[in-house]
mmCIF file of C-alpha atoms in Angstrom:
data_model
loop_
_atom_site.group_PDB
_atom_site.id
_atom_site.type_symbol
_atom_site.label_atom_id
_atom_site.label_comp_id
_atom_site.label_asym_id
_atom_site.label_seq_id
_atom_site.Cartn_x
_atom_site.Cartn_y
_atom_site.Cartn_z
ATOM 1 C CA UNK A 23 139.986 165.822 169.797
ATOM 2 C CA UNK A 24 142.134 168.390 171.644
ATOM 3 C CA UNK A 25 145.691 168.256 170.947
ATOM 4 C CA UNK A 26 147.967 167.281 173.768
ATOM 5 C CA UNK A 27 149.660 170.420 174.950
ATOM 6 C CA UNK A 28 151.528 169.062 178.102
ATOM 7 C CA UNK A 29 154.541 171.820 178.513
ATOM 8 C CA UNK A 30 157.142 169.391 178.819
ATOM 9 C CA UNK A 31 156.905 168.516 175.204
ATOM 10 C CA UNK A 32 157.666 172.020 174.118
ATOM 11 C CA UNK A 33 159.434 173.683 176.801
ATOM 12 C CA UNK A 34 162.336 171.604 177.800
ATOM 13 C CA UNK A 35 165.429 171.748 175.862
ATOM 14 C CA UNK A 36 167.608 168.718 174.741
ATOM 15 C CA UNK A 37 170.596 168.882 177.175
ATOM 16 C CA UNK A 38 173.059 166.252 177.500
ATOM 17 C CA UNK A 39 173.549 164.541 181.014
ATOM 18 C CA UNK A 40 177.093 165.608 181.526
ATOM 19 C CA UNK A 41 175.967 169.358 180.342
ATOM 20 C CA UNK A 42 174.909 172.025 182.709
ATOM 21 C CA UNK A 43 173.275 175.151 181.665
ATOM 22 C CA UNK A 44 175.419 177.054 184.225
ATOM 23 C CA UNK A 45 178.486 175.494 182.651
ATOM 24 C CA UNK A 46 177.385 177.054 179.520
ATOM 25 C CA UNK A 47 176.956 180.513 180.873
ATOM 26 C CA UNK A 48 180.367 180.522 182.439
ATOM 27 C CA UNK A 49 181.801 181.750 179.172
ATOM 28 C CA UNK A 50 179.820 185.120 179.890
ATOM 29 C CA UNK A 51 180.734 185.426 183.677
ATOM 30 C CA UNK A 52 184.503 186.584 183.092
ATOM 31 C CA UNK A 53 183.865 189.274 180.176
ATOM 32 C CA UNK A 54 180.987 190.812 182.191
ATOM 33 C CA UNK A 55 182.996 190.644 185.596
ATOM 34 C CA UNK A 56 186.157 192.204 183.596
ATOM 35 C CA UNK A 57 183.989 195.039 182.202
ATOM 36 C CA UNK A 58 182.114 195.894 185.438
ATOM 37 C CA UNK A 59 185.166 195.598 187.545
ATOM 38 C CA UNK A 60 186.920 198.096 185.062
ATOM 39 C CA UNK A 61 183.816 200.498 185.648
ATOM 40 C CA UNK A 62 183.925 200.013 189.408
ATOM 41 C CA UNK A 63 187.694 200.783 189.588
ATOM 42 C CA UNK A 64 187.452 203.610 187.218
ATOM 43 C CA UNK A 65 184.510 205.295 189.128
ATOM 44 C CA UNK A 66 186.337 204.838 192.599
ATOM 45 C CA UNK A 67 189.591 206.396 191.301
ATOM 46 C CA UNK A 68 188.264 208.972 189.101
ATOM 47 C CA UNK A 69 188.651 211.750 191.452
ATOM 48 C CA UNK A 70 192.293 210.855 192.188
ATOM 49 C CA UNK A 71 192.838 210.825 188.375
ATOM 50 C CA UNK A 72 191.323 214.076 187.675
ATOM 51 C CA UNK A 73 193.186 215.955 190.462
ATOM 52 C CA UNK A 74 196.305 214.198 189.585
ATOM 53 C CA UNK A 75 196.201 216.336 186.332
ATOM 54 C CA UNK A 76 193.868 219.376 187.283
ATOM 55 C CA UNK A 77 194.757 220.142 190.686
ATOM 56 C CA UNK A 78 191.972 222.078 192.408
ATOM 57 C CA UNK A 79 189.216 220.818 190.300
ATOM 58 C CA UNK A 80 187.366 218.884 192.609
ATOM 59 C CA UNK A 81 183.991 220.245 191.606
ATOM 60 C CA UNK A 82 184.700 219.346 187.950
ATOM 61 C CA UNK A 83 185.765 215.857 189.096
ATOM 62 C CA UNK A 84 182.385 215.255 190.457
ATOM 63 C CA UNK A 85 180.862 216.798 187.379
ATOM 64 C CA UNK A 86 182.738 214.315 185.244
ATOM 65 C CA UNK A 87 181.624 211.413 187.408
ATOM 66 C CA UNK A 88 177.983 212.350 187.084
ATOM 67 C CA UNK A 89 178.472 212.793 183.392
ATOM 68 C CA UNK A 90 179.643 209.134 183.053
ATOM 69 C CA UNK A 91 176.717 208.089 185.247
ATOM 70 C CA UNK A 92 174.110 210.113 183.021
ATOM 71 C CA UNK A 93 175.732 208.770 179.910
ATOM 72 C CA UNK A 94 175.675 205.207 181.217
ATOM 73 C CA UNK A 95 172.022 205.545 182.013
ATOM 74 C CA UNK A 96 171.245 206.588 178.190
ATOM 75 C CA UNK A 97 173.587 203.580 176.849
ATOM 76 C CA UNK A 98 171.813 201.294 178.923
ATOM 77 C CA UNK A 99 168.364 202.091 177.521
ATOM 78 C CA UNK A 100 169.525 202.582 174.269
ATOM 79 C CA UNK A 101 171.293 199.005 174.231
ATOM 80 C CA UNK A 102 168.350 197.657 175.947
ATOM 81 C CA UNK A 103 165.689 198.803 173.355
ATOM 82 C CA UNK A 104 168.194 197.622 170.497
ATOM 83 C CA UNK A 105 168.687 194.118 171.954
ATOM 84 C CA UNK A 106 165.044 193.635 172.450
ATOM 85 C CA UNK A 107 164.145 194.433 168.951
ATOM 86 C CA UNK A 108 167.082 192.862 167.093
ATOM 87 C CA UNK A 109 167.737 189.759 169.627
ATOM 88 C CA UNK A 110 171.319 189.928 168.141
ATOM 89 C CA UNK A 111 172.936 189.044 171.697
ATOM 90 C CA UNK A 112 176.330 188.096 170.607
ATOM 91 C CA UNK A 113 176.789 190.672 168.002
ATOM 92 C CA UNK A 114 175.578 193.490 170.022
ATOM 93 C CA UNK A 115 177.495 192.445 173.178
ATOM 94 C CA UNK A 116 180.485 192.215 171.125
ATOM 95 C CA UNK A 117 180.236 195.696 169.388
ATOM 96 C CA UNK A 118 179.529 197.318 172.601
ATOM 97 C CA UNK A 119 182.565 195.866 174.446
ATOM 98 C CA UNK A 120 184.777 196.844 171.697
ATOM 99 C CA UNK A 121 183.378 200.550 171.784
ATOM 100 C CA UNK A 122 184.266 200.415 175.549
ATOM 101 C CA UNK A 123 187.620 199.315 174.868
ATOM 102 C CA UNK A 124 188.004 202.131 172.367
ATOM 103 C CA UNK A 125 186.603 204.654 174.710
ATOM 104 C CA UNK A 126 188.942 203.632 177.333
ATOM 105 C CA UNK A 127 192.010 203.858 175.241
ATOM 106 C CA UNK A 128 191.074 207.377 174.154
ATOM 107 C CA UNK A 129 190.264 208.251 177.605
ATOM 108 C CA UNK A 130 193.698 207.120 178.690
ATOM 109 C CA UNK A 131 195.436 209.199 176.119
ATOM 110 C CA UNK A 132 193.721 212.327 176.532
ATOM 111 C CA UNK A 133 193.342 212.630 180.181
ATOM 112 C CA UNK A 134 196.844 214.560 180.545
ATOM 113 C CA UNK A 135 196.106 216.946 177.542
ATOM 114 C CA UNK A 136 195.293 219.939 179.863
ATOM 115 C CA UNK A 137 191.883 220.504 178.604
ATOM 116 C CA UNK A 138 188.963 219.502 180.853
ATOM 117 C CA UNK A 139 186.191 219.639 178.157
ATOM 118 C CA UNK A 140 187.893 216.918 176.280
ATOM 119 C CA UNK A 141 187.891 214.767 179.688
ATOM 120 C CA UNK A 142 184.121 215.242 179.737
ATOM 121 C CA UNK A 143 183.614 214.049 176.194
ATOM 122 C CA UNK A 144 185.856 210.869 176.465
ATOM 123 C CA UNK A 145 184.764 210.108 179.946
ATOM 124 C CA UNK A 146 180.927 210.440 178.854
ATOM 125 C CA UNK A 147 181.635 208.448 175.690
ATOM 126 C CA UNK A 148 183.281 205.569 177.753
ATOM 127 C CA UNK A 149 180.496 205.736 180.291
ATOM 128 C CA UNK A 150 177.823 205.479 177.531
ATOM 129 C CA UNK A 151 179.392 201.967 176.328
ATOM 130 C CA UNK A 152 180.866 200.653 179.505
ATOM 131 C CA UNK A 153 177.572 201.100 181.509
ATOM 132 C CA UNK A 154 175.561 200.368 178.564
ATOM 133 C CA UNK A 155 177.286 196.801 178.295
ATOM 134 C CA UNK A 156 176.021 195.815 181.764
ATOM 135 C CA UNK A 157 172.330 195.035 180.926
ATOM 136 C CA UNK A 158 173.581 193.348 177.625
ATOM 137 C CA UNK A 159 175.956 191.203 179.555
ATOM 138 C CA UNK A 160 173.234 190.035 182.043
ATOM 139 C CA UNK A 161 170.789 189.344 179.237
ATOM 140 C CA UNK A 162 173.415 187.316 177.349
ATOM 141 C CA UNK A 163 174.266 185.314 180.360
ATOM 142 C CA UNK A 164 170.522 184.430 181.286
ATOM 143 C CA UNK A 165 170.210 183.214 177.444
ATOM 144 C CA UNK A 166 173.250 181.027 177.923
ATOM 145 C CA UNK A 167 172.151 179.478 181.150
ATOM 146 C CA UNK A 168 168.611 179.079 180.611
ATOM 147 C CA UNK A 169 166.529 177.047 182.148
ATOM 148 C CA UNK A 170 168.760 177.739 185.206
ATOM 149 C CA UNK A 171 166.874 180.641 187.382
ATOM 150 C CA UNK A 172 167.499 184.032 186.415
ATOM 151 C CA UNK A 173 168.493 184.825 190.014
ATOM 152 C CA UNK A 174 171.324 182.390 190.285
ATOM 153 C CA UNK A 175 172.798 183.665 187.013
ATOM 154 C CA UNK A 176 172.397 187.274 188.034
ATOM 155 C CA UNK A 177 173.962 186.368 191.475
ATOM 156 C CA UNK A 178 177.040 184.720 189.972
ATOM 157 C CA UNK A 179 177.506 187.585 187.771
ATOM 158 C CA UNK A 180 177.445 190.096 190.805
ATOM 159 C CA UNK A 181 179.929 188.042 192.274
ATOM 160 C CA UNK A 182 182.178 188.044 189.360
ATOM 161 C CA UNK A 183 181.644 191.830 188.902
ATOM 162 C CA UNK A 184 182.335 192.417 192.676
ATOM 163 C CA UNK A 185 185.680 190.270 192.705
ATOM 164 C CA UNK A 186 187.137 191.937 189.719
ATOM 165 C CA UNK A 187 186.037 195.294 190.938
ATOM 166 C CA UNK A 188 188.079 194.755 194.411
ATOM 167 C CA UNK A 189 191.234 193.200 192.300
ATOM 168 C CA UNK A 190 191.050 196.045 189.863
ATOM 169 C CA UNK A 191 190.676 198.941 192.218
ATOM 170 C CA UNK A 192 193.523 197.921 194.556
ATOM 171 C CA UNK A 193 195.903 197.043 191.862
ATOM 172 C CA UNK A 194 195.180 200.465 189.684
ATOM 173 C CA UNK A 195 195.437 202.281 192.793
ATOM 174 C CA UNK A 196 198.800 200.979 193.594
ATOM 175 C CA UNK A 197 200.081 201.403 189.867
ATOM 176 C CA UNK A 198 198.695 205.095 189.885
ATOM 177 C CA UNK A 199 200.604 205.918 193.257
ATOM 178 C CA UNK A 200 203.763 204.305 191.792
ATOM 179 C CA UNK A 201 203.876 204.993 188.133
ATOM 180 C CA UNK A 202 201.037 207.649 187.426
ATOM 181 C CA UNK A 203 197.612 207.380 185.740
ATOM 182 C CA UNK A 204 198.534 206.370 182.166
ATOM 183 C CA UNK A 205 200.026 202.994 183.320
ATOM 184 C CA UNK A 206 197.015 202.409 185.507
ATOM 185 C CA UNK A 207 194.433 203.134 182.718
ATOM 186 C CA UNK A 208 196.452 200.934 180.402
ATOM 187 C CA UNK A 209 196.119 198.137 182.981
ATOM 188 C CA UNK A 210 192.259 198.351 182.637
ATOM 189 C CA UNK A 211 192.771 198.374 178.741
ATOM 190 C CA UNK A 212 194.523 195.182 178.741
ATOM 191 C CA UNK A 213 191.969 193.334 180.542
ATOM 192 C CA UNK A 214 189.026 194.963 178.556
ATOM 193 C CA UNK A 215 191.047 193.696 175.595
ATOM 194 C CA UNK A 216 190.880 190.208 177.219
ATOM 195 C CA UNK A 217 187.297 190.421 177.755
ATOM 196 C CA UNK A 218 186.432 191.609 174.333
ATOM 197 C CA UNK A 219 188.447 188.597 173.141
ATOM 198 C CA UNK A 220 186.523 186.104 175.369
ATOM 199 C CA UNK A 221 183.474 187.697 174.275
ATOM 200 C CA UNK A 222 184.283 187.082 170.503
ATOM 201 C CA UNK A 223 184.630 183.325 171.170
ATOM 202 C CA UNK A 224 181.414 182.776 173.019
ATOM 203 C CA UNK A 225 179.002 180.181 171.306
ATOM 204 C CA UNK A 226 175.755 182.031 171.064
ATOM 205 C CA UNK A 227 173.389 179.174 172.375
ATOM 206 C CA UNK A 228 170.510 181.285 172.876
ATOM 207 C CA UNK A 229 168.480 178.821 174.917
ATOM 208 C CA UNK A 230 165.845 180.976 176.076
ATOM 209 C CA UNK A 231 164.855 182.084 172.735
ATOM 210 C CA UNK A 232 164.773 178.421 171.341
ATOM 211 C CA UNK A 233 162.363 177.667 174.579
ATOM 212 C CA UNK A 234 160.235 180.560 173.556
ATOM 213 C CA UNK A 235 159.707 179.132 170.080
ATOM 214 C CA UNK A 236 158.648 176.116 171.336
ATOM 215 C CA UNK A 237 155.919 177.076 173.794
ATOM 216 C CA UNK A 238 152.244 175.690 173.130
ATOM 217 C CA UNK A 239 151.135 179.024 172.021
ATOM 218 C CA UNK A 240 153.485 179.344 169.159
ATOM 219 C CA UNK A 241 153.039 175.759 168.208
ATOM 220 C CA UNK A 242 149.161 176.306 167.864
ATOM 221 C CA UNK A 243 149.902 179.579 165.777
ATOM 222 C CA UNK A 244 152.174 177.780 163.393
ATOM 223 C CA UNK A 245 149.662 174.977 163.023
ATOM 224 C CA UNK A 246 146.707 177.429 162.425
ATOM 225 C CA UNK A 247 149.104 179.432 159.880
ATOM 226 C CA UNK A 248 149.918 175.997 158.072
ATOM 227 C CA UNK A 249 146.437 174.963 158.141
ATOM 228 C CA UNK A 250 145.263 178.238 156.765
ATOM 229 C CA UNK A 251 147.662 178.273 154.058
ATOM 230 C CA UNK A 252 146.845 174.665 152.886
ATOM 231 C CA UNK A 253 143.195 175.342 152.620
ATOM 232 C CA UNK A 254 143.924 178.639 150.334
ATOM 233 C CA UNK A 255 144.360 176.513 146.947
ATOM 234 C CA UNK A 256 141.408 174.258 147.634
ATOM 235 C CA UNK A 257 139.172 177.437 147.928
ATOM 236 C CA UNK A 258 140.676 179.203 144.917
ATOM 237 C CA UNK A 259 140.291 176.003 142.873
ATOM 238 C CA UNK A 260 136.452 175.429 144.058
ATOM 239 C CA UNK A 261 135.730 179.303 143.024
ATOM 240 C CA UNK A 262 137.152 178.603 139.601
ATOM 241 C CA UNK A 263 135.103 175.525 139.069
#
């Protein structure tokens, strides 16, 4: 007799009637929006900040932006590979977020030292972690909002990122014009600190991982392993007799 493999017995997760998957994922929307918004503001105002301290270095300002992009691409690939192998969503996201904050603080207090090579290094390091966080944040949010559509989660995350990006770009631009680059960057550091704190308090309810473990294929594999294990002692005792 074939076992009943109806997907509803394995794939659906026990959710309370008053609980929505999107409600659980809202905790991840704000931290990712803060990080992405800070990245958008920094990228938009980078040329202005570099020229502020290094007049006539428009070409190098563009190269610094390119360095951030290339380092960010590398960070996104490495963080994605690590996440795929380790499945440590919250831990990896939190560590990368903290390193983003550290990179932003170092960039803030070394921008005016008068050495462009220092700016290249600090900006590249910051871009490595700041851009590397983005795929981690998206994957973490998808885990928290499962079984909602990934398109809905990604859309809400993008809205959050764009809203914070607009607010941060306008606000930091005004701060730079009135008070200088350091207060403007400290402004972003404050919100990155808030984002790291919010990430630390996210409950790591990995709904998609739980659902994958409950698929019929995994159930059958576990049953076969259990049956094979139970047959081993019998076979051994028969050989002994």
